[in-house]
Amino acid sequence: MKILAFETSCDETAVAVVENGTKVLHSAVFSQIDIHKELGGVVPEVAAREHILKIIPVLNEALAKSGTSLEEVDAIAVTRAPGLISSLLTGTVTASTLALALGKPIIPVNHIHGHIYANWLDRHTEEIEFPIVVLTVSGGHNELVLMKEHCSFEILGETLDDAAGEAFDKVARLIGLGYPGGPAISKTAVGGDKYKFDLPRAWLKNGSLDFSFSGLKSAVARVVASHKIDAKFQADMSASFEEAVCDVLSSKLITAAKKYKAKEIHLAGGVSANKRLREVVAERATRDFVLRYPANMHYCTDNAAMIGSAGYFMFVKNPSIYSEWKNVNASASVNSSAV
Ligand code: KG4
Ligand code: ZN
């Protein structure tokens, strides 16, 4: 089954063709990062305009490079929430219009479920075993999710304030590194001293699986105020901050995996590209759990292939509910408990 998938929730215009939820025939992504870099972060109005300009060229690329005609598509999947509403609308309107014109079923997908399904891309479905505890961390969300079976998402914990990726972005700005902050901090941390600054870890109340990163960001701001920002400071602060984030994320992930007797633990979302996070989780997971992160770096950050995968598994589970092109309502703010 071939799914044509759309993702426009933030600053990537992405279209992909995915076969049977795992085989990526082509994943086309136009990233607006270079545009937003100059402005220091994503400006919603600028993002919305770029999506409108890029959606048809990116769609054409996905079809041409996957060797797929519109008639050969079996269903259409699209991110409907959460995200920037003016960005989401480009994807949902384009996808609904195509579904109506072609008479194909349309599957509205939660962006976070998409990130979670990035771990199925370029893998065989049978090799992945439930129950799974997923740490899904990006600029817009930060959740621990228990999956007992396909398309079942139980939120075990979430951030009370900033998401981990958001914290990377804010701290990068504080110490004079560029946008997006995650890759910049990760690169600058190499050669830095992770013990140089003793930054706080918000464990919250005993056994809590929730997260909080705003105190860590404020602690960095206080240190910045009393230091000269030079290359050495940037490296040491990047390493110390990265360690604090990875310590909390990995520790709560392993606690949750033990508590819910997971067979596998998965990392997903933009922050799952972080090398140190992967290392720390691997060290702490030992041999108790199978650890997976997206098979390709490109699948950690926003892309449409992951939406095609989530859409496929949703469709297979409940095919009769996905037909009406009118049923796709974009929404800015839902977590992964909603479709
Ligand atoms: O999943 P994503 O592309 O978009 C959202 O859904 O938000 O994630 C983008 C986020 C940004 O905050 C970015 O700084 C972070 O992921 N990120 C990283 C790394 N690469 C991207 N954070 C830490 N280390 C990285 N290597
Ligand atoms: Zn995302």
Tab-separated table of C-alpha atoms and ligand atoms in Angstrom:
chain	number	residue	atom	x	y	z
A	1	MET	CA	0.000	0.000	0.000
A	2	LYS	CA	1.436	3.349	-1.093
A	3	ILE	CA	0.800	6.399	1.067
A	4	LEU	CA	1.431	9.954	-0.058
A	5	ALA	CA	2.221	11.942	3.095
A	6	PHE	CA	2.391	15.639	3.911
A	7	GLU	CA	4.078	17.437	6.834
A	8	THR	CA	4.007	21.219	7.241
A	9	SER	CA	3.570	21.704	10.987
A	10	CYS	CA	6.540	24.003	11.575
A	11	ASP	CA	9.410	25.066	9.329
A	12	GLU	CA	9.848	22.061	7.023
A	13	THR	CA	7.734	21.596	3.914
A	14	ALA	CA	7.805	17.844	3.425
A	15	VAL	CA	6.136	15.291	1.172
A	16	ALA	CA	6.951	11.569	0.980
A	17	VAL	CA	5.769	8.356	-0.600
A	18	VAL	CA	5.964	5.373	1.772
A	19	GLU	CA	5.117	1.757	1.032
A	20	ASN	CA	3.524	-0.439	3.716
A	21	GLY	CA	4.548	1.934	6.500
A	22	THR	CA	8.238	1.124	6.362
A	23	LYS	CA	9.730	1.452	2.880
A	24	VAL	CA	10.514	5.058	2.006
A	25	LEU	CA	10.221	5.431	-1.760
A	26	HIS	CA	11.186	9.087	-1.463
A	27	SER	CA	11.196	11.659	1.317
A	28	ALA	CA	11.355	15.236	0.015
A	29	VAL	CA	12.029	17.987	2.556
A	30	PHE	CA	12.460	21.680	1.984
A	31	SER	CA	13.895	23.099	5.200
A	32	GLN	CA	13.375	26.774	5.968
A	33	ILE	CA	16.221	26.770	8.497
A	34	ASP	CA	18.404	29.136	6.459
A	35	ILE	CA	15.571	31.670	6.329
A	36	HIS	CA	14.774	31.479	10.058
A	37	LYS	CA	18.473	31.423	11.060
A	38	GLU	CA	18.788	35.073	10.166
A	39	LEU	CA	15.788	35.887	12.364
A	40	GLY	CA	17.019	33.770	15.318
A	41	GLY	CA	14.008	31.421	15.353
A	42	VAL	CA	10.852	30.446	13.482
A	43	VAL	CA	8.604	33.371	12.553
A	44	PRO	CA	5.120	31.870	11.960
A	45	GLU	CA	4.050	34.272	9.196
A	46	VAL	CA	7.308	33.755	7.286
A	47	ALA	CA	6.983	29.962	7.695
A	48	ALA	CA	3.394	29.990	6.407
A	49	ARG	CA	4.334	31.920	3.269
A	50	GLU	CA	7.235	29.594	2.502
A	51	HIS	CA	5.004	26.514	2.812
A	52	ILE	CA	2.613	27.968	0.253
A	53	LEU	CA	5.477	28.599	-2.187
A	54	LYS	CA	7.122	25.207	-1.687
A	55	ILE	CA	4.321	22.665	-1.262
A	56	ILE	CA	3.713	21.947	-4.968
A	57	PRO	CA	7.423	21.784	-5.952
A	58	VAL	CA	8.096	19.454	-2.998
A	59	LEU	CA	5.060	17.303	-3.930
A	60	ASN	CA	6.322	17.081	-7.521
A	61	GLU	CA	9.773	16.039	-6.287
A	62	ALA	CA	8.345	13.304	-4.051
A	63	LEU	CA	6.227	11.859	-6.867
A	64	ALA	CA	8.963	12.068	-9.518
A	65	LYS	CA	11.777	10.649	-7.364
A	66	SER	CA	9.617	7.844	-5.980
A	67	GLY	CA	8.436	7.005	-9.506
A	68	THR	CA	4.813	7.250	-8.347
A	69	SER	CA	1.858	8.789	-10.169
A	70	LEU	CA	-1.037	10.306	-8.213
A	71	GLU	CA	-3.294	7.506	-9.487
A	72	GLU	CA	-0.993	4.888	-7.933
A	73	VAL	CA	-1.356	6.394	-4.458
A	74	ASP	CA	-3.656	4.290	-2.224
A	75	ALA	CA	-4.224	6.844	0.549
A	76	ILE	CA	-3.092	10.278	1.681
A	77	ALA	CA	-1.760	11.062	5.158
A	78	VAL	CA	-1.269	14.524	6.588
A	79	THR	CA	-0.103	16.109	9.853
A	80	ARG	CA	-3.124	17.799	11.362
A	81	ALA	CA	-1.746	18.758	14.826
A	82	PRO	CA	0.083	20.019	16.808
A	83	GLY	CA	2.088	22.862	15.287
A	84	LEU	CA	1.768	26.369	13.917
A	85	ILE	CA	-1.779	26.651	12.678
A	86	SER	CA	-0.883	28.799	9.653
A	87	SER	CA	1.747	26.235	8.648
A	88	LEU	CA	-0.454	23.170	9.273
A	89	LEU	CA	-3.155	24.577	6.994
A	90	THR	CA	-0.987	24.386	3.866
A	91	GLY	CA	-0.556	20.657	4.366
A	92	THR	CA	-4.132	19.873	5.387
A	93	VAL	CA	-5.713	21.918	2.591
A	94	THR	CA	-3.385	20.487	-0.073
A	95	ALA	CA	-3.931	16.930	1.147
A	96	SER	CA	-7.726	17.284	1.451
A	97	THR	CA	-7.970	18.816	-2.023
A	98	LEU	CA	-6.019	15.920	-3.515
A	99	ALA	CA	-8.104	13.382	-1.600
A	100	LEU	CA	-11.297	14.920	-2.941
A	101	ALA	CA	-10.029	15.235	-6.525
A	102	LEU	CA	-8.586	11.715	-6.620
A	103	GLY	CA	-11.269	10.027	-4.511
A	104	LYS	CA	-8.660	8.607	-2.104
A	105	PRO	CA	-8.973	8.095	1.657
A	106	ILE	CA	-7.282	10.650	3.867
A	107	ILE	CA	-5.649	9.934	7.241
A	108	PRO	CA	-5.127	12.852	9.669
A	109	VAL	CA	-1.994	12.203	11.742
A	110	ASN	CA	-0.753	13.656	15.031
A	111	HIS	CA	2.771	15.003	14.446
A	112	ILE	CA	4.083	13.331	17.611
A	113	HIS	CA	2.755	9.953	16.464
A	114	GLY	CA	4.651	10.621	13.248
A	115	HIS	CA	7.904	11.121	15.170
A	116	ILE	CA	7.226	7.886	17.056
A	117	TYR	CA	6.706	5.963	13.795
A	118	ALA	CA	10.016	7.294	12.399
A	119	ASN	CA	11.456	4.221	14.145
A	120	TRP	CA	9.618	1.926	11.729
A	121	LEU	CA	11.102	3.543	8.628
A	122	ASP	CA	13.657	1.415	6.774
A	123	ARG	CA	12.987	-1.463	9.218
A	124	HIS	CA	10.968	-4.662	9.089
A	125	THR	CA	7.756	-4.378	11.104
A	126	GLU	CA	8.205	-7.858	12.603
A	127	GLU	CA	11.579	-7.016	14.179
A	128	ILE	CA	10.018	-4.438	16.532
A	129	GLU	CA	8.483	-5.835	19.725
A	130	PHE	CA	5.904	-4.309	22.078
A	131	PRO	CA	5.664	-3.016	24.778
A	132	ILE	CA	7.807	-0.043	23.868
A	133	VAL	CA	8.588	3.070	25.885
A	134	VAL	CA	9.308	5.999	23.596
A	135	LEU	CA	11.084	9.194	24.538
A	136	THR	CA	9.893	11.678	21.960
A	137	VAL	CA	11.765	14.957	22.230
A	138	SER	CA	11.856	17.881	19.880
A	139	GLY	CA	11.482	21.649	19.758
A	140	GLY	CA	7.736	21.539	20.333
A	141	HIS	CA	7.141	18.483	22.495
A	142	ASN	CA	8.732	16.274	25.144
A	143	GLU	CA	6.916	13.098	26.152
A	144	LEU	CA	7.436	9.609	27.479
A	145	VAL	CA	4.927	7.342	25.750
A	146	LEU	CA	4.022	3.703	26.375
A	147	MET	CA	2.992	1.683	23.313
A	148	LYS	CA	1.465	-1.701	24.118
A	149	GLU	CA	0.483	-2.220	20.497
A	150	HIS	CA	0.334	-0.331	17.232
A	151	CYS	CA	-1.320	3.106	17.403
A	152	SER	CA	-1.822	2.967	21.148
A	153	PHE	CA	-0.122	5.878	22.895
A	154	GLU	CA	-0.281	6.232	26.668
A	155	ILE	CA	1.459	9.350	27.962
A	156	LEU	CA	3.587	8.475	31.002
A	157	GLY	CA	5.161	11.878	31.404
A	158	GLU	CA	5.560	15.193	29.633
A	159	THR	CA	7.215	18.536	30.089
A	160	LEU	CA	5.679	21.017	32.465
A	161	ASP	CA	7.296	23.926	30.624
A	162	ASP	CA	9.964	23.886	27.881
A	163	ALA	CA	10.601	20.921	25.608
A	164	ALA	CA	14.204	19.661	25.495
A	165	GLY	CA	14.744	20.973	21.943
A	166	GLU	CA	13.330	24.325	22.951
A	167	ALA	CA	15.799	24.429	25.861
A	168	PHE	CA	18.670	23.665	23.432
A	169	ASP	CA	17.467	26.498	21.186
A	170	LYS	CA	17.103	29.023	24.039
A	171	VAL	CA	20.436	28.163	25.664
A	172	ALA	CA	22.208	28.354	22.286
A	173	ARG	CA	20.869	31.885	21.902
A	174	LEU	CA	21.998	32.792	25.459
A	175	ILE	CA	25.580	31.702	24.784
A	176	GLY	CA	25.791	33.196	21.317
A	177	LEU	CA	25.357	30.089	19.145
A	178	GLY	CA	23.077	29.958	16.128
A	179	TYR	CA	19.661	28.482	15.360
A	180	PRO	CA	18.736	25.652	15.567
A	181	GLY	CA	20.428	25.333	18.929
A	182	GLY	CA	20.548	21.526	19.216
A	183	PRO	CA	23.062	20.815	16.462
A	184	ALA	CA	25.052	23.978	17.369
A	185	ILE	CA	25.378	22.999	21.056
A	186	SER	CA	26.157	19.391	20.207
A	187	LYS	CA	28.988	20.479	17.889
A	188	THR	CA	30.363	23.085	20.305
A	189	ALA	CA	30.233	20.642	23.241
A	190	VAL	CA	32.923	18.479	21.646
A	191	GLY	CA	36.105	19.366	23.512
A	192	GLY	CA	34.166	21.153	26.277
A	193	ASP	CA	34.278	20.126	29.953
A	194	LYS	CA	30.934	18.637	30.966
A	195	TYR	CA	31.832	18.997	34.668
A	196	LYS	CA	32.754	22.689	34.430
A	197	PHE	CA	29.332	24.029	35.434
A	198	ASP	CA	27.220	22.227	38.003
A	199	LEU	CA	23.782	22.772	36.470
A	200	PRO	CA	20.514	21.698	38.137
A	201	ARG	CA	18.515	18.606	37.164
A	202	ALA	CA	14.769	18.875	37.731
A	203	TRP	CA	13.851	15.383	38.946
A	204	LEU	CA	10.491	16.706	40.268
A	205	LYS	CA	8.630	14.723	42.902
A	206	ASN	CA	9.769	11.218	43.689
A	207	GLY	CA	9.169	8.845	40.774
A	208	SER	CA	7.708	11.555	38.533
A	209	LEU	CA	8.090	10.888	34.819
A	210	ASP	CA	7.401	14.524	33.946
A	211	PHE	CA	10.092	16.943	32.840
A	212	SER	CA	10.969	20.580	33.415
A	213	PHE	CA	13.734	22.485	31.648
A	214	SER	CA	12.953	26.112	32.399
A	215	GLY	CA	14.976	26.111	35.663
A	216	LEU	CA	17.992	24.733	33.814
A	217	LYS	CA	17.680	27.482	31.204
A	218	SER	CA	17.468	30.143	33.971
A	219	ALA	CA	20.521	28.655	35.700
A	220	VAL	CA	22.465	28.961	32.428
A	221	ALA	CA	21.284	32.575	32.095
A	222	ARG	CA	22.620	33.349	35.611
A	223	VAL	CA	26.049	31.871	34.807
A	224	VAL	CA	26.135	33.725	31.470
A	225	ALA	CA	25.496	37.021	33.278
A	226	SER	CA	28.719	36.674	35.266
A	227	HIS	CA	31.017	35.294	32.573
A	228	LYS	CA	32.706	36.490	29.428
A	229	ILE	CA	31.340	34.533	26.465
A	230	ASP	CA	34.317	33.212	24.532
A	231	ALA	CA	34.939	29.955	22.674
A	232	LYS	CA	36.095	28.127	25.828
A	233	PHE	CA	33.015	29.239	27.766
A	234	GLN	CA	30.732	28.208	24.892
A	235	ALA	CA	32.327	24.744	24.731
A	236	ASP	CA	32.219	24.148	28.501
A	237	MET	CA	28.681	25.453	28.854
A	238	SER	CA	27.478	23.445	25.836
A	239	ALA	CA	28.969	20.267	27.295
A	240	SER	CA	27.622	20.930	30.817
A	241	PHE	CA	24.145	21.826	29.569
A	242	GLU	CA	23.967	18.870	27.171
A	243	GLU	CA	24.987	16.534	29.985
A	244	ALA	CA	22.291	17.896	32.306
A	245	VAL	CA	19.566	17.416	29.665
A	246	CYS	CA	20.756	13.932	28.653
A	247	ASP	CA	21.056	12.873	32.306
A	248	VAL	CA	17.400	13.673	33.060
A	249	LEU	CA	15.996	12.408	29.744
A	250	SER	CA	17.838	9.097	29.866
A	251	SER	CA	17.231	8.481	33.539
A	252	LYS	CA	13.441	8.972	33.299
A	253	LEU	CA	13.321	6.895	30.125
A	254	ILE	CA	15.038	3.952	31.808
A	255	THR	CA	12.879	4.297	34.944
A	256	ALA	CA	9.751	4.181	32.771
A	257	ALA	CA	11.042	1.243	30.723
A	258	LYS	CA	11.687	-0.770	33.896
A	259	LYS	CA	8.376	0.169	35.478
A	260	TYR	CA	6.348	-0.828	32.410
A	261	LYS	CA	8.528	-3.860	31.570
A	262	ALA	CA	9.297	-2.596	28.083
A	263	LYS	CA	10.981	-4.875	25.557
A	264	GLU	CA	12.277	-1.912	23.602
A	265	ILE	CA	13.087	1.737	24.204
A	266	HIS	CA	12.901	4.204	21.330
A	267	LEU	CA	14.218	7.707	20.879
A	268	ALA	CA	12.323	9.984	18.507
A	269	GLY	CA	12.071	13.652	17.485
A	270	GLY	CA	14.710	16.246	16.631
A	271	VAL	CA	16.665	15.789	19.881
A	272	SER	CA	17.037	12.048	19.165
A	273	ALA	CA	19.713	13.148	16.664
A	274	ASN	CA	21.850	14.097	19.656
A	275	LYS	CA	24.936	11.881	19.861
A	276	ARG	CA	25.455	12.288	23.610
A	277	LEU	CA	21.821	11.393	24.345
A	278	ARG	CA	22.209	8.183	22.335
A	279	GLU	CA	25.425	7.342	24.208
A	280	VAL	CA	24.009	7.966	27.678
A	281	VAL	CA	20.815	5.999	26.945
A	282	ALA	CA	22.865	3.120	25.505
A	283	GLU	CA	25.056	3.030	28.631
A	284	ARG	CA	22.068	3.010	30.981
A	285	ALA	CA	19.901	0.637	28.961
A	286	THR	CA	22.604	-2.056	29.141
A	287	ARG	CA	21.221	-5.292	27.738
A	288	ASP	CA	17.829	-5.027	29.335
A	289	PHE	CA	16.134	-3.331	26.417
A	290	VAL	CA	16.521	-3.121	22.663
A	291	LEU	CA	17.398	0.505	21.953
A	292	ARG	CA	16.325	2.073	18.689
A	293	TYR	CA	16.518	5.507	17.205
A	294	PRO	CA	15.552	6.437	13.643
A	295	ALA	CA	17.545	4.440	11.087
A	296	ASN	CA	18.492	7.616	9.257
A	297	MET	CA	19.362	11.016	10.817
A	298	HIS	CA	16.972	12.590	8.344
A	299	TYR	CA	14.057	10.810	10.083
A	300	CYS	CA	14.800	12.397	13.515
A	301	THR	CA	13.805	15.909	12.486
A	302	ASP	CA	10.565	16.823	10.721
A	303	ASN	CA	9.840	14.847	7.563
A	304	ALA	CA	6.777	13.405	5.850
A	305	ALA	CA	7.965	9.781	5.665
A	306	MET	CA	7.212	9.369	9.383
A	307	ILE	CA	3.697	10.714	8.785
A	308	GLY	CA	3.278	8.156	5.994
A	309	SER	CA	4.317	5.394	8.379
A	310	ALA	CA	1.966	6.453	11.198
A	311	GLY	CA	-0.821	6.923	8.637
A	312	TYR	CA	-0.303	3.408	7.288
A	313	PHE	CA	-0.519	1.710	10.684
A	314	MET	CA	-3.599	3.778	11.593
A	315	PHE	CA	-5.270	2.856	8.326
A	316	VAL	CA	-4.499	-0.837	8.639
A	317	LYS	CA	-5.956	-0.874	12.144
A	318	ASN	CA	-9.175	0.911	11.247
A	319	PRO	CA	-9.614	1.329	7.476
A	320	SER	CA	-13.311	2.128	7.463
A	321	ILE	CA	-12.973	5.445	9.296
A	322	TYR	CA	-10.651	7.069	6.792
A	323	SER	CA	-12.537	8.219	3.734
A	324	GLU	CA	-13.965	11.672	4.199
A	325	TRP	CA	-11.768	14.445	2.809
A	326	LYS	CA	-13.724	16.905	5.015
A	327	ASN	CA	-12.671	15.245	8.285
A	328	VAL	CA	-9.238	16.821	8.555
A	329	ASN	CA	-9.224	19.664	11.040
A	330	ALA	CA	-5.919	21.374	11.636
A	331	SER	CA	-5.245	22.122	15.296
A	332	ALA	CA	-2.364	23.973	16.924
A	333	SER	CA	-2.335	22.486	20.379
A	334	VAL	CA	-2.893	18.847	21.223
A	335	ASN	CA	-0.499	16.349	22.752
A	336	SER	CA	0.018	12.763	21.673
A	337	SER	CA	-3.108	11.522	23.470
A	338	ALA	CA	-5.199	12.879	20.576
A	339	VAL	CA	-5.196	11.765	16.943
B	1	KG4	O1	11.387	17.311	15.459
B	1	KG4	P1	11.880	18.642	15.053
B	1	KG4	O2	12.502	18.770	13.683
B	1	KG4	O3	10.760	19.733	15.135
B	1	KG4	C1	9.780	19.782	16.117
B	1	KG4	O4	8.828	18.973	16.056
B	1	KG4	O5	9.972	20.638	17.021
B	1	KG4	O6	12.928	19.069	16.169
B	1	KG4	C2	13.635	20.253	16.102
B	1	KG4	C3	14.363	20.412	17.427
B	1	KG4	C4	15.064	21.767	17.590
B	1	KG4	O7	14.742	22.284	18.855
B	1	KG4	C5	16.529	21.405	17.494
B	1	KG4	O8	17.378	22.276	18.238
B	1	KG4	C6	16.549	19.988	18.044
B	1	KG4	O9	15.360	19.395	17.568
B	1	KG4	N1	17.709	19.224	17.561
B	1	KG4	C7	18.682	18.773	18.367
B	1	KG4	C8	19.637	18.159	17.527
B	1	KG4	N2	19.210	18.256	16.237
B	1	KG4	C9	18.010	18.911	16.271
B	1	KG4	N3	18.819	18.837	19.706
B	1	KG4	C10	19.935	18.297	20.243
B	1	KG4	N4	20.906	17.721	19.502
B	1	KG4	C11	20.813	17.614	18.157
B	1	KG4	N5	21.791	17.047	17.447
B	2	ZN	ZN	8.653	17.543	14.890
